XYZ file of N, CA, C and O in Angstrom:
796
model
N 25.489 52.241 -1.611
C 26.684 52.802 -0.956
C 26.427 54.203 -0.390
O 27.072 54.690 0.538
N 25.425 54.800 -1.038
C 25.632 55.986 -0.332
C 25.017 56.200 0.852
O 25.280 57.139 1.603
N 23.926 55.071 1.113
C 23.337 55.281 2.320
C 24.311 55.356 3.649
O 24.434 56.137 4.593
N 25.040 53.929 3.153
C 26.011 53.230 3.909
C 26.772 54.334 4.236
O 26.940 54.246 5.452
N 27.606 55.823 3.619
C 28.233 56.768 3.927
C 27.404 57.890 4.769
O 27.833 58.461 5.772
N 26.124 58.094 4.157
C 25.029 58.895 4.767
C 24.962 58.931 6.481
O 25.004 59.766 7.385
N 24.809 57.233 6.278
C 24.740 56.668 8.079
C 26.008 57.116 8.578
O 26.043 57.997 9.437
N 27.227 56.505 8.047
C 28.784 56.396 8.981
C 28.786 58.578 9.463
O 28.985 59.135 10.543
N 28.482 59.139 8.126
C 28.749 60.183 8.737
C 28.064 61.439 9.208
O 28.382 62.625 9.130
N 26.525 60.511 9.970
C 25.765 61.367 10.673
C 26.382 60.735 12.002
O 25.701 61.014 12.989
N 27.087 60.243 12.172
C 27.547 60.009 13.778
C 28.144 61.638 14.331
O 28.637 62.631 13.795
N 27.888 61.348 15.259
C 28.217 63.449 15.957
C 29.916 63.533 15.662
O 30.494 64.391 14.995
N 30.331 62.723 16.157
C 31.886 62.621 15.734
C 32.745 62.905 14.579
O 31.890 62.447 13.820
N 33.525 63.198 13.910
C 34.091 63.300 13.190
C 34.641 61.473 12.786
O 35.592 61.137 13.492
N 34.248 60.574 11.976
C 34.287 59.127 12.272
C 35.932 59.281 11.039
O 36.178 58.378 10.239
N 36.722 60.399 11.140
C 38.458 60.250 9.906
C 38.746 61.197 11.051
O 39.155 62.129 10.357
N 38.802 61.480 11.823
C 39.454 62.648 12.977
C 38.845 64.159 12.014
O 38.238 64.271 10.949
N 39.358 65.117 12.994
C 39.748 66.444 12.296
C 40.655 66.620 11.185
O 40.478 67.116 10.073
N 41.544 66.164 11.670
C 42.857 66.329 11.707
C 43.616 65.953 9.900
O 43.215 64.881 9.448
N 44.278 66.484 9.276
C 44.318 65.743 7.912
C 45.489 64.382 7.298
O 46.653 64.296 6.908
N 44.821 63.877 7.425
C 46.331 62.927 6.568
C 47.325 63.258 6.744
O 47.599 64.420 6.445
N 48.456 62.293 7.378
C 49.752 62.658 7.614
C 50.231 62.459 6.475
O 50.573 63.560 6.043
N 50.423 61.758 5.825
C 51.003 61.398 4.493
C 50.742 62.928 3.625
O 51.638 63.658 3.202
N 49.190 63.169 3.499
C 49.194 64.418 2.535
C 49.549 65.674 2.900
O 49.830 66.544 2.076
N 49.560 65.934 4.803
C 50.205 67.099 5.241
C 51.351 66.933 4.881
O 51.576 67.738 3.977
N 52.639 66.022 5.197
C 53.507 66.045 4.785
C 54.151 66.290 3.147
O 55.313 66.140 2.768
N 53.372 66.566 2.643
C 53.550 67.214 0.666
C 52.751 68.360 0.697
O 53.313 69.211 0.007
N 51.925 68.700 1.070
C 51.310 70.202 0.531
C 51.888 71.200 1.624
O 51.359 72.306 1.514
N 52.802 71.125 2.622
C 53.533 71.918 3.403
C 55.006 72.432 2.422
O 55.531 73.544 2.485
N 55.427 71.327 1.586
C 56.005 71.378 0.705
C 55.885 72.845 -0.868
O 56.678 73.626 -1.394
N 54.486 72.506 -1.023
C 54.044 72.821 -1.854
C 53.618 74.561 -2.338
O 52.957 75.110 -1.457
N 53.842 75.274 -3.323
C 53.071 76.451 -3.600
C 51.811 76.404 -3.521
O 51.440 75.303 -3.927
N 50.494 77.392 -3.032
C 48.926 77.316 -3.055
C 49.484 77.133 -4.736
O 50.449 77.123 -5.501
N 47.780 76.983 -4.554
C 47.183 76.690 -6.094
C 45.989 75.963 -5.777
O 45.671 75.614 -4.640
N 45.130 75.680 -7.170
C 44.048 75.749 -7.235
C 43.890 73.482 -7.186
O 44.288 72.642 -7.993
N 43.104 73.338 -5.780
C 43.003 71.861 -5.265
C 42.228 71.367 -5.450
O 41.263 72.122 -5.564
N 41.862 69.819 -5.651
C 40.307 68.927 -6.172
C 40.793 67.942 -4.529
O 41.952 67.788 -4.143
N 39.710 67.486 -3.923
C 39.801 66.416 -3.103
C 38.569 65.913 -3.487
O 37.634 66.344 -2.813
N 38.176 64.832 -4.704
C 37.459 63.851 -4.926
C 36.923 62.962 -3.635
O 37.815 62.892 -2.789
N 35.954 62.401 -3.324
C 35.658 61.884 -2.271
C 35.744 62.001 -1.006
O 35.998 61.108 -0.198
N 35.448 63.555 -0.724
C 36.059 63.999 0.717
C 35.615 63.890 1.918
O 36.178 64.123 2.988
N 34.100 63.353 1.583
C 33.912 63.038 3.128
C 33.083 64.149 4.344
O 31.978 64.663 4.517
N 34.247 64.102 4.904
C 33.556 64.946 6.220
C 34.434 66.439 5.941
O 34.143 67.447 6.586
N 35.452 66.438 4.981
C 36.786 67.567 4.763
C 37.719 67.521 5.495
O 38.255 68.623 5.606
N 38.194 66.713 6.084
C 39.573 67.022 7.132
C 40.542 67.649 6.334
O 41.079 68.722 6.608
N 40.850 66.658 4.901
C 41.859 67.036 4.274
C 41.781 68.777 3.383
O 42.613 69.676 3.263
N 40.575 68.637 2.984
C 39.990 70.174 2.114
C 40.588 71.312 2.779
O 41.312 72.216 2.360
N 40.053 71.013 4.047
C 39.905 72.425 5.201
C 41.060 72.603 6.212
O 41.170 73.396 7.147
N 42.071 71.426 5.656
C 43.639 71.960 6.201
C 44.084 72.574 4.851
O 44.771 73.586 4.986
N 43.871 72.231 3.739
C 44.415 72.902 2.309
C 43.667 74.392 2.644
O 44.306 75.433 2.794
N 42.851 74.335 2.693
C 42.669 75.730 2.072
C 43.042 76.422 3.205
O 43.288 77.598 2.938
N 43.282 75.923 5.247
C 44.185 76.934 5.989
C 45.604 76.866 5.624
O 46.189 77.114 6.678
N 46.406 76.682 4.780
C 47.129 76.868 4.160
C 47.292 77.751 2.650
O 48.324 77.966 2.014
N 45.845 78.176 2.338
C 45.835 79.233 1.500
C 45.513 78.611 0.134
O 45.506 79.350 -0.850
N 45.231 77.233 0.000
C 44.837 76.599 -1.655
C 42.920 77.111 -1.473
O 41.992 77.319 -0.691
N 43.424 77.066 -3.080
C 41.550 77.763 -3.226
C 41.169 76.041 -3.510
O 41.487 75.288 -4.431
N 40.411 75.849 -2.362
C 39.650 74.135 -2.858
C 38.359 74.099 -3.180
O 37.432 74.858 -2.898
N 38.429 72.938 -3.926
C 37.470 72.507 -3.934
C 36.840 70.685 -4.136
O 37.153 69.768 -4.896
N 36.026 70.807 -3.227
C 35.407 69.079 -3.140
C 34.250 68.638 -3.253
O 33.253 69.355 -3.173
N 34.233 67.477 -3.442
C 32.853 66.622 -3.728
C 32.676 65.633 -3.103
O 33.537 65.405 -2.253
N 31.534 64.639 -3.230
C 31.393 63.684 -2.651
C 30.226 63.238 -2.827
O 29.653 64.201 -3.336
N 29.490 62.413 -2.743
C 28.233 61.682 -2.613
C 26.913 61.937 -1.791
O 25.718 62.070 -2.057
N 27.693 61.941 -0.684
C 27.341 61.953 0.957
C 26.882 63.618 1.369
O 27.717 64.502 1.561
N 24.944 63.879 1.478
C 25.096 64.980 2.182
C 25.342 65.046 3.844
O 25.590 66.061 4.495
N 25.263 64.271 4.124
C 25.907 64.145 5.708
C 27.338 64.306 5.599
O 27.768 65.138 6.397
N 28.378 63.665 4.718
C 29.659 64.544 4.515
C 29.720 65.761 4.204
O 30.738 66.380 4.515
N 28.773 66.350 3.589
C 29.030 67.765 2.848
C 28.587 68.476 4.474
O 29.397 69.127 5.134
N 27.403 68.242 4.849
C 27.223 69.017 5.919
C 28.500 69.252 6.640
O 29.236 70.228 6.494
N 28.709 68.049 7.588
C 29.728 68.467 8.234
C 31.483 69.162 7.977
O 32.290 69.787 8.665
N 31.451 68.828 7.135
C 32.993 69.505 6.481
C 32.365 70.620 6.334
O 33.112 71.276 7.060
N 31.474 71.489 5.929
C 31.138 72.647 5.779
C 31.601 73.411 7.076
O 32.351 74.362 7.294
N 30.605 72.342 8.051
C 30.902 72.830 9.880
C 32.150 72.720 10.391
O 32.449 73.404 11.370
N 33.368 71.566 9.624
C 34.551 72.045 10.032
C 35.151 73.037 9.036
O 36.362 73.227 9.152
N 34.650 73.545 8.299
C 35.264 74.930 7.755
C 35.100 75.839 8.124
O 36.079 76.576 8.233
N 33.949 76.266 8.481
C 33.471 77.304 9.290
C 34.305 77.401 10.630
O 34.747 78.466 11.061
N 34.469 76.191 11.234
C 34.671 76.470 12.853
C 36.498 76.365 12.354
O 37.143 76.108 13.370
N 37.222 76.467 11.381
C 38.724 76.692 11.125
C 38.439 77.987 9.895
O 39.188 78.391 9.006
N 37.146 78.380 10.249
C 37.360 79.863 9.275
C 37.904 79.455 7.597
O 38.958 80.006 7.278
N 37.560 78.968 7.032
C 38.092 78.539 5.591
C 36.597 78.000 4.763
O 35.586 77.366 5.063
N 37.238 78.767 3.408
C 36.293 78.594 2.666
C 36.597 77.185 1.683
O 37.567 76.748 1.063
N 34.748 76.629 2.001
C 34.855 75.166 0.579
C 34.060 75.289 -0.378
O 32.932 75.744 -0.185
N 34.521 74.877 -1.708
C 33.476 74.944 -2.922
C 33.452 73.249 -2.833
O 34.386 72.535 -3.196
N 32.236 72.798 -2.297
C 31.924 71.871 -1.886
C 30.550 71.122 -2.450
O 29.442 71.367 -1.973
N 30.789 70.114 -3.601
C 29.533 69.841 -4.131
C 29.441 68.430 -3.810
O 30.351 67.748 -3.339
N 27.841 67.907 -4.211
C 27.140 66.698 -4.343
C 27.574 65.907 -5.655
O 27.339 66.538 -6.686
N 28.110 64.759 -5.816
C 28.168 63.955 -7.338
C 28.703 63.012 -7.090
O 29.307 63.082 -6.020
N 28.808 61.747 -7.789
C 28.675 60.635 -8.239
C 30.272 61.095 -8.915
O 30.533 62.073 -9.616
N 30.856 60.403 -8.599
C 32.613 60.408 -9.305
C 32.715 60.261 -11.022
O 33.482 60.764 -11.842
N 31.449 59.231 -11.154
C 31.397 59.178 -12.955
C 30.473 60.502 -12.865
O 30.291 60.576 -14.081
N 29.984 61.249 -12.518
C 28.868 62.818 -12.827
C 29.599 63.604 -12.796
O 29.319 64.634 -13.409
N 30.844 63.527 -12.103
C 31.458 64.982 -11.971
C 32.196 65.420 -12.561
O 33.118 64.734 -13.002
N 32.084 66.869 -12.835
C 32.985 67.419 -14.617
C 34.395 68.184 -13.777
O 34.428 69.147 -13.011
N 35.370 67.384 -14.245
C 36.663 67.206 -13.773
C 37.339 68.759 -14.272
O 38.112 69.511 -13.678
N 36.714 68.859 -15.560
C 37.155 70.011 -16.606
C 38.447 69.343 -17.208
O 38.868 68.194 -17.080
N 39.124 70.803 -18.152
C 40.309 70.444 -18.247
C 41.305 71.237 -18.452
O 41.197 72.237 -19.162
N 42.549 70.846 -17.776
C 43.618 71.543 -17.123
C 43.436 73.141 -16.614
O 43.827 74.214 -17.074
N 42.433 72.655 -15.121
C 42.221 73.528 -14.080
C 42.425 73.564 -12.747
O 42.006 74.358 -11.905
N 43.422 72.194 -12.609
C 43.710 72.275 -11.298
C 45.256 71.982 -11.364
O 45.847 71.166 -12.070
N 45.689 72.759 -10.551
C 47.146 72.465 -9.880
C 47.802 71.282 -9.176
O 48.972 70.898 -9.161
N 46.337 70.676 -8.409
C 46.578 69.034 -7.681
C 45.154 68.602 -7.396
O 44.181 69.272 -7.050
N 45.275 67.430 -7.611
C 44.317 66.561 -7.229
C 44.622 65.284 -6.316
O 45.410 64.391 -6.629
N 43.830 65.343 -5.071
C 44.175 64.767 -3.797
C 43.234 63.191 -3.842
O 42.053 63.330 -4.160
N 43.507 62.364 -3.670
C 42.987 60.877 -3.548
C 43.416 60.359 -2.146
O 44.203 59.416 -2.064
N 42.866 61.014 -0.955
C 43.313 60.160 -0.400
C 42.230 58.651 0.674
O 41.224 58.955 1.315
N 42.619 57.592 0.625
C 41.723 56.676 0.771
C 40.201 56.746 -0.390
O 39.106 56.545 0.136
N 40.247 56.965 -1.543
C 39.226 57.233 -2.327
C 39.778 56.134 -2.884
O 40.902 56.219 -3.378
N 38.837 54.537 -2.892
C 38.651 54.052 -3.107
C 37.273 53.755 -4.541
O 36.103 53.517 -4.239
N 37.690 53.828 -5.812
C 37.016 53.559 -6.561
C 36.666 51.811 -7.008
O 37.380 50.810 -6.948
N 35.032 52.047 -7.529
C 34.924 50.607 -8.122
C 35.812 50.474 -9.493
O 35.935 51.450 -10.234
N 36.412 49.239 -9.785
C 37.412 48.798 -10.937
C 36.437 49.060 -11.937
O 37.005 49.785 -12.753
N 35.262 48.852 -12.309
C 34.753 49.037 -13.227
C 34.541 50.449 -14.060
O 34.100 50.543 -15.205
N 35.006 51.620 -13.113
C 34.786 52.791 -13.422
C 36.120 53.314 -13.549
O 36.456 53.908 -14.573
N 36.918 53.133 -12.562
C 38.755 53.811 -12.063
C 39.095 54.281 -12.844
O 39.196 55.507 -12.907
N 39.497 53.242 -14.020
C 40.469 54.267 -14.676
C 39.857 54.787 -15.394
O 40.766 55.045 -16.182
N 38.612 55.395 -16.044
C 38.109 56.320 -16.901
C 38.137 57.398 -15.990
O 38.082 58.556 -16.403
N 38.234 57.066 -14.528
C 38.085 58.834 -13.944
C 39.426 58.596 -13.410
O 39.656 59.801 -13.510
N 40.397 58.187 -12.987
C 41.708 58.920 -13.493
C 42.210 59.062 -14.642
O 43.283 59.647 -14.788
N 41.648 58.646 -15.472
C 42.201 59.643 -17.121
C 41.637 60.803 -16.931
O 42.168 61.771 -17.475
N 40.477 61.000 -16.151
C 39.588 62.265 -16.209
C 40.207 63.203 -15.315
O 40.026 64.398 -15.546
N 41.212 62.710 -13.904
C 42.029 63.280 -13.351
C 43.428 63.809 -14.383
O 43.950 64.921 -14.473
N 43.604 63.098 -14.764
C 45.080 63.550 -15.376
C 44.689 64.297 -16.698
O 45.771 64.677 -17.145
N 43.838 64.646 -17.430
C 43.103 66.019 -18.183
C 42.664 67.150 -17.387
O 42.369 68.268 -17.809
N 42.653 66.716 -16.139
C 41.840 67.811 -15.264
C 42.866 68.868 -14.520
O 42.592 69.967 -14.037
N 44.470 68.004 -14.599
C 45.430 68.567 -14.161
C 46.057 69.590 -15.542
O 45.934 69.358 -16.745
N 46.895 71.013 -14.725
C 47.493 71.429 -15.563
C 48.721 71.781 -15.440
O 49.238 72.227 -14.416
N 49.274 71.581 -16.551
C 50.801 71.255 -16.959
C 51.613 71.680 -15.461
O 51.600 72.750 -14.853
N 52.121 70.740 -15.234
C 53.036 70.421 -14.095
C 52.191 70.518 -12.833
O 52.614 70.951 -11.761
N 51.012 70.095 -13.050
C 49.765 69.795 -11.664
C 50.431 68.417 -11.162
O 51.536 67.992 -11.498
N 49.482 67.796 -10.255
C 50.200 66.785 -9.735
C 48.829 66.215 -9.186
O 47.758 66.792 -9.000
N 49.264 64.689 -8.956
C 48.212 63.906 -8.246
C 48.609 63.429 -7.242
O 49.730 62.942 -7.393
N 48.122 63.312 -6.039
C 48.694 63.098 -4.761
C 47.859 62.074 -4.214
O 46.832 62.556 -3.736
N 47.957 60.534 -4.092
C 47.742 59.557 -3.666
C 48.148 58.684 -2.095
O 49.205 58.172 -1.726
N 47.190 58.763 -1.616
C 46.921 57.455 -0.978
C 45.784 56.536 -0.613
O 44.585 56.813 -0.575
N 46.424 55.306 -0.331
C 44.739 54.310 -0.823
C 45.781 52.820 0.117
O 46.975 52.634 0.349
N 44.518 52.070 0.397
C 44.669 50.655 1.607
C 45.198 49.698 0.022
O 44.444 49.502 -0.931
N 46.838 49.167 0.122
C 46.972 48.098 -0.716
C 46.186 46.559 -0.170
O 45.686 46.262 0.915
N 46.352 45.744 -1.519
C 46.078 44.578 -0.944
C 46.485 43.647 0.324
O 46.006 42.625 0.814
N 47.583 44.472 0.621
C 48.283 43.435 2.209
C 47.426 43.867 3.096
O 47.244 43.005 3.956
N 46.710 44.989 3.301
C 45.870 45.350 4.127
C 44.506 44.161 4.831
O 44.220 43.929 6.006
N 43.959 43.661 3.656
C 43.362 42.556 3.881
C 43.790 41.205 3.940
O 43.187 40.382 4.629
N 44.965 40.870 3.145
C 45.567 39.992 3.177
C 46.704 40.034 4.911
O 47.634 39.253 5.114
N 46.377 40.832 5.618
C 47.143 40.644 6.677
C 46.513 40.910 7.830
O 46.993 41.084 8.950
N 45.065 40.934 7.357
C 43.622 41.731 7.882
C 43.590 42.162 9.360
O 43.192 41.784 10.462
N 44.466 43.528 8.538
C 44.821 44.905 9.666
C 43.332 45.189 9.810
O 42.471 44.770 9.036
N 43.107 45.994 10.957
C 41.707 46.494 11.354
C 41.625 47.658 11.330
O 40.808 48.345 11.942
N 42.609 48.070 10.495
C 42.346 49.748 10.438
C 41.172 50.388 8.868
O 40.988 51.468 8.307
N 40.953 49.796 8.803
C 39.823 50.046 7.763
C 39.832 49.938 6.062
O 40.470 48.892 5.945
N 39.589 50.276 4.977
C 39.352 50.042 3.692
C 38.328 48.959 3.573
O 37.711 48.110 4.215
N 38.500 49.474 2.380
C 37.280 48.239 1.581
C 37.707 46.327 1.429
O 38.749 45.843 0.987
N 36.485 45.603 1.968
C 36.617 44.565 1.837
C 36.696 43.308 0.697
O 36.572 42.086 0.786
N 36.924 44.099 -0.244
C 37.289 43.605 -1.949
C 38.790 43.951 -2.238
O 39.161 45.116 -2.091
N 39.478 43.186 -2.556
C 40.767 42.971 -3.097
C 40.911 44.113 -4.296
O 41.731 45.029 -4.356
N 39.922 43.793 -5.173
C 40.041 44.147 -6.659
C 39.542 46.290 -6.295
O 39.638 47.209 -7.108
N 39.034 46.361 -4.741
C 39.486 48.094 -5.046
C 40.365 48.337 -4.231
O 40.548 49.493 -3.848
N 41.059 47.364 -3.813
C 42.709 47.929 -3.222
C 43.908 48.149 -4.523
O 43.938 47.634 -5.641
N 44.918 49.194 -3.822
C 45.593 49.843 -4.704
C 47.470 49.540 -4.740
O 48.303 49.869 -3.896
N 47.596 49.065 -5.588
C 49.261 48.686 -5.642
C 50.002 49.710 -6.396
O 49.285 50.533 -6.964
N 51.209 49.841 -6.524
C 52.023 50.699 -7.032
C 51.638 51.236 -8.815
O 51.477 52.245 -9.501
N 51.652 49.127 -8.919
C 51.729 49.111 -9.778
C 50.445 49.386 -10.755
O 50.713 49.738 -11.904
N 49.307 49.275 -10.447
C 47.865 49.295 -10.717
C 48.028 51.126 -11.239
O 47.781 51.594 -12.350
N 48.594 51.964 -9.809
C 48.125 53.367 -10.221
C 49.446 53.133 -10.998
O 48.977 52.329 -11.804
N 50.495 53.217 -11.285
C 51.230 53.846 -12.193
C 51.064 53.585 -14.020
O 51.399 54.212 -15.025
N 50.286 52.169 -13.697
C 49.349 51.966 -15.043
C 48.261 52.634 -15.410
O 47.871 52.922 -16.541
N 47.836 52.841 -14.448
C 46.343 54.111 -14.484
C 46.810 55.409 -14.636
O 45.880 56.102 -15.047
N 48.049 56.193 -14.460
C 48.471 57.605 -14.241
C 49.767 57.352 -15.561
O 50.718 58.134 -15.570
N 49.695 56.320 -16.528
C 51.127 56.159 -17.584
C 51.140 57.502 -18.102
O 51.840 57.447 -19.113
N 50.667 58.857 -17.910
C 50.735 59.802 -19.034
C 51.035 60.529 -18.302
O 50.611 61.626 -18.668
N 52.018 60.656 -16.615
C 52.196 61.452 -15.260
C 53.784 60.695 -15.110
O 54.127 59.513 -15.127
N 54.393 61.720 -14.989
C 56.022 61.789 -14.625
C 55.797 61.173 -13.115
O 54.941 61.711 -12.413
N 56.586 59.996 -12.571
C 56.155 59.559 -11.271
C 57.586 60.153 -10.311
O 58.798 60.088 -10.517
N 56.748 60.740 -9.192
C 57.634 61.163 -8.506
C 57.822 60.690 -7.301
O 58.771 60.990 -6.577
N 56.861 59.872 -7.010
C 57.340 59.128 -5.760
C 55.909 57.842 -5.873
O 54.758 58.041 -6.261
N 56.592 56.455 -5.338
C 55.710 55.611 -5.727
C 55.635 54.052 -4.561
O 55.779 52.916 -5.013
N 55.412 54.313 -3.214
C 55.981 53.049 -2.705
C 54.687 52.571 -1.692
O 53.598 53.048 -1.374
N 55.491 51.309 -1.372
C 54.162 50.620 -0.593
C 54.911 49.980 0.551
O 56.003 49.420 0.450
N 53.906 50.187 2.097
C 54.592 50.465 3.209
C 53.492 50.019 3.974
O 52.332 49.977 3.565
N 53.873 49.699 5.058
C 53.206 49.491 6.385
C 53.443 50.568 7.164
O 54.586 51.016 7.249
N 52.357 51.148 7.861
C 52.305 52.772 8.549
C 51.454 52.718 9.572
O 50.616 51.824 9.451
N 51.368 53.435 10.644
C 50.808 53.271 11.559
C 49.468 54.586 11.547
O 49.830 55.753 11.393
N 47.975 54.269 11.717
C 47.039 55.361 11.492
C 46.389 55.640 12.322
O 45.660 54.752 12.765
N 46.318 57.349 13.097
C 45.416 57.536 13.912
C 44.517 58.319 13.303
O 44.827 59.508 13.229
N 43.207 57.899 12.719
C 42.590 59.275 11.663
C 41.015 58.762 12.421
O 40.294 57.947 11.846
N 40.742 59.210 13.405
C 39.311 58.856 13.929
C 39.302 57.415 14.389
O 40.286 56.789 14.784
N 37.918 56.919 14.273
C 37.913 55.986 15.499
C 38.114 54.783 13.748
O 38.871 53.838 13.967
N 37.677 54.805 12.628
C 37.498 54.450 11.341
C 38.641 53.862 11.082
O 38.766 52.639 11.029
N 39.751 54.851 10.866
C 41.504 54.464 10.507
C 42.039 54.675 12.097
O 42.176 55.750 12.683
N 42.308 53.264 12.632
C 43.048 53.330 14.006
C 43.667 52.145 13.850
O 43.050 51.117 13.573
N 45.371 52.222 14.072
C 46.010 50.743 13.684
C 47.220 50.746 13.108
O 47.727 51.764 12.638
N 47.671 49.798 13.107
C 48.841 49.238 11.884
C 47.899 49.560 10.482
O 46.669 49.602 10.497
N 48.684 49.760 9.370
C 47.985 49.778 8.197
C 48.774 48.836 7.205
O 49.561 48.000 7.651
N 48.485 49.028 5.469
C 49.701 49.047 4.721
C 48.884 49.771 3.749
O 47.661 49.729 3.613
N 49.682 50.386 3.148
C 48.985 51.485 2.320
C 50.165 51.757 1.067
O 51.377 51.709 1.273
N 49.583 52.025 -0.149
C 50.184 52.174 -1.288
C 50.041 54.013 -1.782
O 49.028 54.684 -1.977
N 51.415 54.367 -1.857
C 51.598 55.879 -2.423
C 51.938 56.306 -3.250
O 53.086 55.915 -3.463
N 51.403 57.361 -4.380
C 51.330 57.599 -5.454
C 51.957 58.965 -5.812
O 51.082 59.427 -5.080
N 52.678 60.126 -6.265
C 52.785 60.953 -6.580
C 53.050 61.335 -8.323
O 54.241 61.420 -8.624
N 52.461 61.470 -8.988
C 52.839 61.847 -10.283
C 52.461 63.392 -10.980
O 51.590 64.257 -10.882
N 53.557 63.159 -11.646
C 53.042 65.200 -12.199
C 53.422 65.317 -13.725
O 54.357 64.891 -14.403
N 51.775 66.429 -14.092
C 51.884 66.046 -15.755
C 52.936 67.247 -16.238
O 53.285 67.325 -17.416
């Protein structure tokens, strides 16, 4: 897998747009700074709109072809990333040091998930929050072309995360069909499952 990310994101392009998640702009505009995790970030769209909004972030990912370039869109939007290399089971989550932790389209294997969202919800502190989004199963089952993973069993239902997050006050929790312009990757009708819980 990681090659497979290595390749998608040495393309010159930005292959998720610039631009960050509408779903997650729409809650951290909401929100007080504080101290941010974006697990699986990619290229940074989402990182490097948080922190021009003033959150001290920080992200990871697999992929040094993601790390490169999110670096280069931080730089060229002036914002600083604490931006590391790891394996989602390698990475030390800590505990209760972050204010929010961002999932968005971070698709984990079932075999690992929920040991690293338990590792998310220790990693949050008291009244932190987890901010979710991820491709539900109608996505393939209605086989939109806007992208996710082609396995059922790592698509995400309401109900899956609110069993995975049982120890998180749920504050918002629904599953929707949405329309995505996020690079050439997410372009389309979608359906996508949303998560908000806070410890």
């Amino acid at each position: 897998m990681k090659e497979f990310w290595d390749e998608r994101f040495k393309q010159n392009e930005y292959v998720y747009g610039e631009s960050p998640n509408a779903f997650l702009k729409s809650q951290l505009t909401k929100l007080p700074e504080g101290k941010i995790l974006f697990p699986l970030e990619g290229e940074g769209r989402n990182a490097c709109y948080a922190a021009t909004l003033g959150f001290k972030v920080d992200a990871f990912d697999f992929s040094e072809a993601g790390k490169k370039k999110a670096l280069e869109l931080a730089d060229k939007k002036s914002v600083v990333l604490n931006y590391s290399i790891s394996k989602s089971e390698d990475y030390d989550f800590g505990i209760e040091i972050y204010d929010y932790i961002v999932l968005i389209f971070a698709h984990l294997n079932p075999a690992i998930r929920p040991e690293i969202h338990q590792k998310i919800v220790k990693a949050l502190k008291p009244n932190g929050r987890v901010i979710i989004e991820g491709f539900h199963p109608k996505q393939l089952e209605n086989n939109y072309p806007s992208g996710g993973p082609k396995s059922l069993e790592m698509l995400y239902t309401a109900e899956l995360l609110k069993n995975d997050f049982s120890d998180l006050n749920v504050l918002l929790t629904e599953e929707v069909e949405t329309e995505l312009n996020e690079g050439n990757y997410h372009k389309g009708k979608a359906f996508v499952t949303r998560f908000i819980g806070q410890k």
